[in-house]
PDB file of C-alpha atoms and ligand atoms in Angstrom:
ATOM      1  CA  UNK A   7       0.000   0.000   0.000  1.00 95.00           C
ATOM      2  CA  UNK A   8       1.612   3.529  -1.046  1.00 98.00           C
ATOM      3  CA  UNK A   9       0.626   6.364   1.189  1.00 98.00           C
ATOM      4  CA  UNK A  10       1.087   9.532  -0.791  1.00 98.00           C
ATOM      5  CA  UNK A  11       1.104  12.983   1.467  1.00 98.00           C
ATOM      6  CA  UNK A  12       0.207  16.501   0.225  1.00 98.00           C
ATOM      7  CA  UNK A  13       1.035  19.066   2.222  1.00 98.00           C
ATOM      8  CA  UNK A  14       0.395  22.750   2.083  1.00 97.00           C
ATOM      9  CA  UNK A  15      -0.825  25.690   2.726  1.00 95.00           C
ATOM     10  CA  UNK A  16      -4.497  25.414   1.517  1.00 97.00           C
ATOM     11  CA  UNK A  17      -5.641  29.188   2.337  1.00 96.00           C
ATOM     12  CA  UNK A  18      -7.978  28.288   0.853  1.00 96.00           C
ATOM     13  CA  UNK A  19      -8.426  25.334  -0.696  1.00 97.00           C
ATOM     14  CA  UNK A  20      -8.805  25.965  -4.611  1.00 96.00           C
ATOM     15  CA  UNK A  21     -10.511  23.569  -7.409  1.00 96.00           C
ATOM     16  CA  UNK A  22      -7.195  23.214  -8.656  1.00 96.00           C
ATOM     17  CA  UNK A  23      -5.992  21.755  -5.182  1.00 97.00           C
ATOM     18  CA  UNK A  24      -8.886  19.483  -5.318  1.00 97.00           C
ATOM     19  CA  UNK A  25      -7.568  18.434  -9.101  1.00 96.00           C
ATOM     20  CA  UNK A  26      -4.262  17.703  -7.555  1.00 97.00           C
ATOM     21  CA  UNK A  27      -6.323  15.318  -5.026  1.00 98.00           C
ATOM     22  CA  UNK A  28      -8.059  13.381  -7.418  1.00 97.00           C
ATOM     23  CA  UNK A  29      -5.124  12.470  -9.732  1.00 97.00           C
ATOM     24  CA  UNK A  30      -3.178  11.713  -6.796  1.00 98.00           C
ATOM     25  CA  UNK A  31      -5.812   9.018  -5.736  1.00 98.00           C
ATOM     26  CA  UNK A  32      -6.022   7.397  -8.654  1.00 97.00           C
ATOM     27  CA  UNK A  33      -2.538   6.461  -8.686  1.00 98.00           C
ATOM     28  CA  UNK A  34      -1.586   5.598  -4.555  1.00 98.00           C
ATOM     29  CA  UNK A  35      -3.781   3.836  -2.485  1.00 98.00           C
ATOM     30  CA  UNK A  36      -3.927   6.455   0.070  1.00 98.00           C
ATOM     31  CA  UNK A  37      -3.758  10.239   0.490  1.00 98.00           C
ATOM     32  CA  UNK A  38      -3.413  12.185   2.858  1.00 98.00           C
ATOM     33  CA  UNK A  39      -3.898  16.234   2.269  1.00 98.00           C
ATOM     34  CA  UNK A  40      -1.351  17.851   5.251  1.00 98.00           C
ATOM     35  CA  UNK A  41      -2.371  21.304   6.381  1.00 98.00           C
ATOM     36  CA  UNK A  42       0.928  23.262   7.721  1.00 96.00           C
ATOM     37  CA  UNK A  43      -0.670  24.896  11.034  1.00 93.00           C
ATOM     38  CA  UNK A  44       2.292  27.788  11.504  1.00 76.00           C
ATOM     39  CA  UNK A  45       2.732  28.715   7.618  1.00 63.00           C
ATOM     40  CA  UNK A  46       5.175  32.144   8.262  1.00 73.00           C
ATOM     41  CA  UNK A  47       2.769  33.786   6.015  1.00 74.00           C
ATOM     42  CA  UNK A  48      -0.076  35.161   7.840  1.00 87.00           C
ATOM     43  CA  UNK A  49      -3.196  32.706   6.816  1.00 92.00           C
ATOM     44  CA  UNK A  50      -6.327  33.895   6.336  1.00 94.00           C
ATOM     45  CA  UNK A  51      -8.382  31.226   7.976  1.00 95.00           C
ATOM     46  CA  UNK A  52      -7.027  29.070  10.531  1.00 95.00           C
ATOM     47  CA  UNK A  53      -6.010  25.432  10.626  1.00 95.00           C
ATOM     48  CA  UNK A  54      -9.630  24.243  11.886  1.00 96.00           C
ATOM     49  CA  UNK A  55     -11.370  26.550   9.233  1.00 96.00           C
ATOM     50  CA  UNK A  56      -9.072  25.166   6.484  1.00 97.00           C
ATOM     51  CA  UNK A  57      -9.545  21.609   7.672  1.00 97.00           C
ATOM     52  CA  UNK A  58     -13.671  21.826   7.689  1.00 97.00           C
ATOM     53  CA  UNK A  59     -13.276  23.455   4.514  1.00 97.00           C
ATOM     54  CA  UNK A  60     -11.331  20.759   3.110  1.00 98.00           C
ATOM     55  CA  UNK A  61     -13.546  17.656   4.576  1.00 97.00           C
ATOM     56  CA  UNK A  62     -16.781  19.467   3.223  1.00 97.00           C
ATOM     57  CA  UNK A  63     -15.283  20.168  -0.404  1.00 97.00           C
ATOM     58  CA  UNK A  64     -13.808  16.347  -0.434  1.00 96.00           C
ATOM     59  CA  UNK A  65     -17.395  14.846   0.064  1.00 92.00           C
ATOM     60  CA  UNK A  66     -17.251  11.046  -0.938  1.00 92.00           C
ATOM     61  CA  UNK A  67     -13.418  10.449  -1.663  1.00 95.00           C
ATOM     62  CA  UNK A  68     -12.440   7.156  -0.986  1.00 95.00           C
ATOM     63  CA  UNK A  69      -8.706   6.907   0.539  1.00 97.00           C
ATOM     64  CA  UNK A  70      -8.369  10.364   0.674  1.00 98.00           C
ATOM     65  CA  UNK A  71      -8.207  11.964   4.114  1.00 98.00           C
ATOM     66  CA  UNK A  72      -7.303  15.440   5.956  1.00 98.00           C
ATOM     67  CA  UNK A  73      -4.673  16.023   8.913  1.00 98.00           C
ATOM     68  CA  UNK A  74      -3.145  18.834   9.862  1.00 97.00           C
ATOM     69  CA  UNK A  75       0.657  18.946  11.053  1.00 97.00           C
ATOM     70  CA  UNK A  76       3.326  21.675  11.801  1.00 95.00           C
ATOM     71  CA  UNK A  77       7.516  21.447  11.802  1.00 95.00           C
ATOM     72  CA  UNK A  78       8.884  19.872   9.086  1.00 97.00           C
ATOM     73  CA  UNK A  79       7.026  17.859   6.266  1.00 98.00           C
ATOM     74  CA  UNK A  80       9.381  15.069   5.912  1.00 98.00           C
ATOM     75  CA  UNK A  81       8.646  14.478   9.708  1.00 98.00           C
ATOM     76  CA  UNK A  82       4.722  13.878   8.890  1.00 98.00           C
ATOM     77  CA  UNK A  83       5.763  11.935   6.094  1.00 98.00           C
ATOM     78  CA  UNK A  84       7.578   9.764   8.250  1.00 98.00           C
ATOM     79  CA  UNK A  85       5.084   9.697  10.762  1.00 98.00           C
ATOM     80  CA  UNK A  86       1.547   8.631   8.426  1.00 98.00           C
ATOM     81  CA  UNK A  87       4.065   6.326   6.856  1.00 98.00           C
ATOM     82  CA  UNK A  88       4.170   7.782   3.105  1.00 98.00           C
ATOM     83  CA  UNK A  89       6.431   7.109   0.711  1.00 98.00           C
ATOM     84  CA  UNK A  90       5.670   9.558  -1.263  1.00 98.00           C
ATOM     85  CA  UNK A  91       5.180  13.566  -1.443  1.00 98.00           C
ATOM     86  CA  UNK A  92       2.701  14.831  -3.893  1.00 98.00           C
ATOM     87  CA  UNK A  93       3.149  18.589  -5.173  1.00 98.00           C
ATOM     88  CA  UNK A  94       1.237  20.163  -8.067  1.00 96.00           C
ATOM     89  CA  UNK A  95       3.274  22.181 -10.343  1.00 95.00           C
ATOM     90  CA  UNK A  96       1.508  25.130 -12.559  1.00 91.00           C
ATOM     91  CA  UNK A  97       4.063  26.538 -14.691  1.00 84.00           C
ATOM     92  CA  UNK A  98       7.768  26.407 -14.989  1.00 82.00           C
ATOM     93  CA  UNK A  99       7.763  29.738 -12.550  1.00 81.00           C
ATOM     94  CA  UNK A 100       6.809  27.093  -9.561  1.00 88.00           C
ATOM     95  CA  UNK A 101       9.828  24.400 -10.396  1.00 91.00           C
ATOM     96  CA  UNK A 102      12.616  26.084  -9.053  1.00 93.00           C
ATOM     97  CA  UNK A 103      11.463  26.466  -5.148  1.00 95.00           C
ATOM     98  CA  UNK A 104       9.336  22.790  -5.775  1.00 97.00           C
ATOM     99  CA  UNK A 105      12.776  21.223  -6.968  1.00 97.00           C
ATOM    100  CA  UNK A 106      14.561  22.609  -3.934  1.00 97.00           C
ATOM    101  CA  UNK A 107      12.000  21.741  -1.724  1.00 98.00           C
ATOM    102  CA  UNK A 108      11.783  18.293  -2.831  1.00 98.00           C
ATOM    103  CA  UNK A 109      15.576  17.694  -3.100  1.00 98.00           C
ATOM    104  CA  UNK A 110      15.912  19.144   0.508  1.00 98.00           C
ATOM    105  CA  UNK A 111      13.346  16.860   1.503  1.00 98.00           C
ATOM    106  CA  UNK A 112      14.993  13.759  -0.073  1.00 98.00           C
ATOM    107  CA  UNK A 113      18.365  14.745   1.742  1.00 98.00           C
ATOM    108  CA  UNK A 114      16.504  14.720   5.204  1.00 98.00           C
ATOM    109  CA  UNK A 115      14.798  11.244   4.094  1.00 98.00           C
ATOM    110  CA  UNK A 116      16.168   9.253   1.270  1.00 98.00           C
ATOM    111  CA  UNK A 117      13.529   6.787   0.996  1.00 97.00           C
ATOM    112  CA  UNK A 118      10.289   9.969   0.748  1.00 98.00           C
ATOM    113  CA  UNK A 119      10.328  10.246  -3.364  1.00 98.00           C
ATOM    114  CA  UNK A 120       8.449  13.647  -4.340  1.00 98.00           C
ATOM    115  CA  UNK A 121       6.205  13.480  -7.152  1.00 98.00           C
ATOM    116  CA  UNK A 122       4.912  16.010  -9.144  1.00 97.00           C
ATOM    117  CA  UNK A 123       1.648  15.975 -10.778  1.00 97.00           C
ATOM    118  CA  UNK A 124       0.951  19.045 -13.532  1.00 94.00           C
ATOM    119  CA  UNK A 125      -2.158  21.022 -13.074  1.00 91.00           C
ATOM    120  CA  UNK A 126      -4.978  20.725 -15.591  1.00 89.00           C
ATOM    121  CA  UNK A 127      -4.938  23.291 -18.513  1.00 88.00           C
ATOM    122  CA  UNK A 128      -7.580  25.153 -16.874  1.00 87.00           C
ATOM    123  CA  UNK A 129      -6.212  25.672 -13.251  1.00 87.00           C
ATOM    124  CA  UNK A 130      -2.782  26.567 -14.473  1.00 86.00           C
ATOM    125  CA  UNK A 131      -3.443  29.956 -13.542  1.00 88.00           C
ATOM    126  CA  UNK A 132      -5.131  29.434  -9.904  1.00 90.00           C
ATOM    127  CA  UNK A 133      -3.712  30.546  -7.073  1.00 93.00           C
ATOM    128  CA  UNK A 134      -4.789  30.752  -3.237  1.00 93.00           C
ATOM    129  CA  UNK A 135      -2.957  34.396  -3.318  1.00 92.00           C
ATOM    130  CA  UNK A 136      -5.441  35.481  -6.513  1.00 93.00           C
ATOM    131  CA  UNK A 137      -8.173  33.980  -5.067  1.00 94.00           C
ATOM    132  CA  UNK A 138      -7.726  36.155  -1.708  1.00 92.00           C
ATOM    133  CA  UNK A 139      -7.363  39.049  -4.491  1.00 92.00           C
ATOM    134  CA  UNK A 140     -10.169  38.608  -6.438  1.00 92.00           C
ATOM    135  CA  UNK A 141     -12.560  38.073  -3.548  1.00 91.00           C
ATOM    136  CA  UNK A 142     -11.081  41.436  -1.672  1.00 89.00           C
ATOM    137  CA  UNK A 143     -12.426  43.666  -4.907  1.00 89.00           C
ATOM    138  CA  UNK A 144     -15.497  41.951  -5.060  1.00 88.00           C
ATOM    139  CA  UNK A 145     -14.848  39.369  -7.972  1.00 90.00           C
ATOM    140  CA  UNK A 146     -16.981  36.244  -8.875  1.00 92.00           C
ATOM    141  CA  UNK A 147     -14.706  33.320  -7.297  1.00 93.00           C
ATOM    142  CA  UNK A 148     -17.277  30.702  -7.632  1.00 93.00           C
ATOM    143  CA  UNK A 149     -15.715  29.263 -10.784  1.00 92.00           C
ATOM    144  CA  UNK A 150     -12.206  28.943  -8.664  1.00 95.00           C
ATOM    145  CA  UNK A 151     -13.293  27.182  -5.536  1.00 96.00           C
ATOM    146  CA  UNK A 152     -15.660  24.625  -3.934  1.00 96.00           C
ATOM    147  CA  UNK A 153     -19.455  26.110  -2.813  1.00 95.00           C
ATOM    148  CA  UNK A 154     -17.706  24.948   0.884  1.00 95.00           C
ATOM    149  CA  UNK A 155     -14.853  28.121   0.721  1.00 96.00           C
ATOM    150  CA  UNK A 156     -17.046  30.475  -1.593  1.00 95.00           C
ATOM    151  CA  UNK A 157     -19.072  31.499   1.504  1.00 93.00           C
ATOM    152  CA  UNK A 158     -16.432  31.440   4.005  1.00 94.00           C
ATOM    153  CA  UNK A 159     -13.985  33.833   1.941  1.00 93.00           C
ATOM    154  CA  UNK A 160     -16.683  36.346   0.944  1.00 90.00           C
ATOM    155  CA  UNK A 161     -17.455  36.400   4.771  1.00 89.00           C
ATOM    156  CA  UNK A 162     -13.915  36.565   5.681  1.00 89.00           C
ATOM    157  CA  UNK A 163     -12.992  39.443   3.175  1.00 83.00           C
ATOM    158  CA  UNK A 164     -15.608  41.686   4.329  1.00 75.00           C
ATOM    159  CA  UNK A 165     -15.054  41.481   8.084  1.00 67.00           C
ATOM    160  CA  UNK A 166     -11.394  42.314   7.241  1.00 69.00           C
ATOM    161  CA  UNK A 167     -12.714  45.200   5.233  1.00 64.00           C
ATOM    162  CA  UNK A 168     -14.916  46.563   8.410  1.00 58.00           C
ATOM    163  CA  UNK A 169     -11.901  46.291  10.630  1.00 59.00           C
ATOM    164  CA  UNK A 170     -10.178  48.245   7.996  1.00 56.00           C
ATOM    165  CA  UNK A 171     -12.523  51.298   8.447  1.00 54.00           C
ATOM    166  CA  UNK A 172     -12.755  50.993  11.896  1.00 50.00           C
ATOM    167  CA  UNK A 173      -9.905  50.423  13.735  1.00 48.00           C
TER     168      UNK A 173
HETATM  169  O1  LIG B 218       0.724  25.479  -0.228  1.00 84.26           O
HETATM  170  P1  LIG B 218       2.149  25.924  -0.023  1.00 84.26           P
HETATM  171  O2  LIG B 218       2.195  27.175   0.826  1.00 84.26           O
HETATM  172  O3  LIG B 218       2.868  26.094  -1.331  1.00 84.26           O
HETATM  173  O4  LIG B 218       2.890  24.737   0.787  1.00 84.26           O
HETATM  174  C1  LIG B 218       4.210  24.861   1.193  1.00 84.26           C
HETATM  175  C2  LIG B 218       4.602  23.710   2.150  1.00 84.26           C
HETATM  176  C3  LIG B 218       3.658  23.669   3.337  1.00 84.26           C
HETATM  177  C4  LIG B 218       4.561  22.395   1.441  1.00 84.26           C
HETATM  178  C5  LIG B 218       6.057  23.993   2.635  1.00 84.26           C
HETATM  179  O5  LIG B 218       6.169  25.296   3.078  1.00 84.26           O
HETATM  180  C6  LIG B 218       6.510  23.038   3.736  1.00 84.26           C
HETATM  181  O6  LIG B 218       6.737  21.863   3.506  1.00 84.26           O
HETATM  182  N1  LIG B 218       6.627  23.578   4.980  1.00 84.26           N
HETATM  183  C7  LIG B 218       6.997  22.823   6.158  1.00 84.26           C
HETATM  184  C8  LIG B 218       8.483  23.000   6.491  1.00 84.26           C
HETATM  185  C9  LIG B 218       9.329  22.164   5.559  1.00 84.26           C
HETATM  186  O7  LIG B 218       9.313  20.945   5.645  1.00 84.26           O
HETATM  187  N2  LIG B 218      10.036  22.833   4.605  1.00 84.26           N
HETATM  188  C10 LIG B 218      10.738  22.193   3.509  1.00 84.26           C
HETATM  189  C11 LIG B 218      12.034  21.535   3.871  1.00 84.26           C
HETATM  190  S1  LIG B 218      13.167  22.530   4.745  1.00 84.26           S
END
């Protein structure tokens, strides 16, 4: 049985994320989507919010499941017992940090391979960072992620807007 991990950010979690998923778990027998819980970027939602999000958007997904871990990836690797570290590459722009992530990660832990799995055409342009965008000027971001985060980010955006105004 290979256990595959896929660890990120997921601030939000985007259709192309969700694309990433599903090819993933049609080639190992298990997945398991890794939220980082102290990302040094500020996150919009927090680990629990991301998490729901996640389990709500997956819906009936066989061998897929949802953790959430912090400290170094290779060390939750090691410790759900995968093999193997999915990432999902866009465009050429994301290789060089993905290459140097994964070759770090191979020097901490010879026997985690990461695999890459390319986007779909139509996601090659999503991002969690122009999702966050679009939603802050008011654009339609249903297209870009599940009905679960469309709510939750309008909701989010606004609030941040109000505290904006009033300090
Ligand atoms: O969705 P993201 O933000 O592109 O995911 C990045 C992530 C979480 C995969 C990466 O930042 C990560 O693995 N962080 C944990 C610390 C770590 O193991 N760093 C790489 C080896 S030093």
């Amino acid at each position: 049985m290979i256990t595959a991990l896929y660890p990120g950010s997921f601030d939000p979690l985007t259709h192309g994320h969700l694309d990433i998923v599903d090819r993933a778990a049609r080639i190992f027998d298990r997945v398991v989507i890794a939220v980082l819980e102290n990302p040094s970027k500020q996150p919009l939602f927090t680990t629990d919010e991301r998490v729901r999000m996640i389990r709500e958007s997956l819906g009936e997904r066989p061998g897929v499941e949802v953790s959430t871990f912090d400290g170094l990836t290779i060390g939750f690797a090691r410790q759900v017992g995968a093999r193997v570290i999915v990432r999902g590459l866009r465009a050429v722009s994301d290789f060089e940090s993905e290459f140097q992530m994964a070759l770090m990660n191979r020097r901490l832990e010879p026997e985690v391979t990461t695999v890459f799995i390319p986007t779909s055409l139509r996601h090659l342009f999503l991002s969690s960072s122009l999702i966050k965008e679009l939603a802050e000027f008011g654009g339609d971001i249903s297209e870009f992620v599940p009905a679960s985060v469309v709510e939750p980010l309008k909701q989010r955006l606004t609030s941040r807007e109000h505290k904006h105004e009033h300090p």
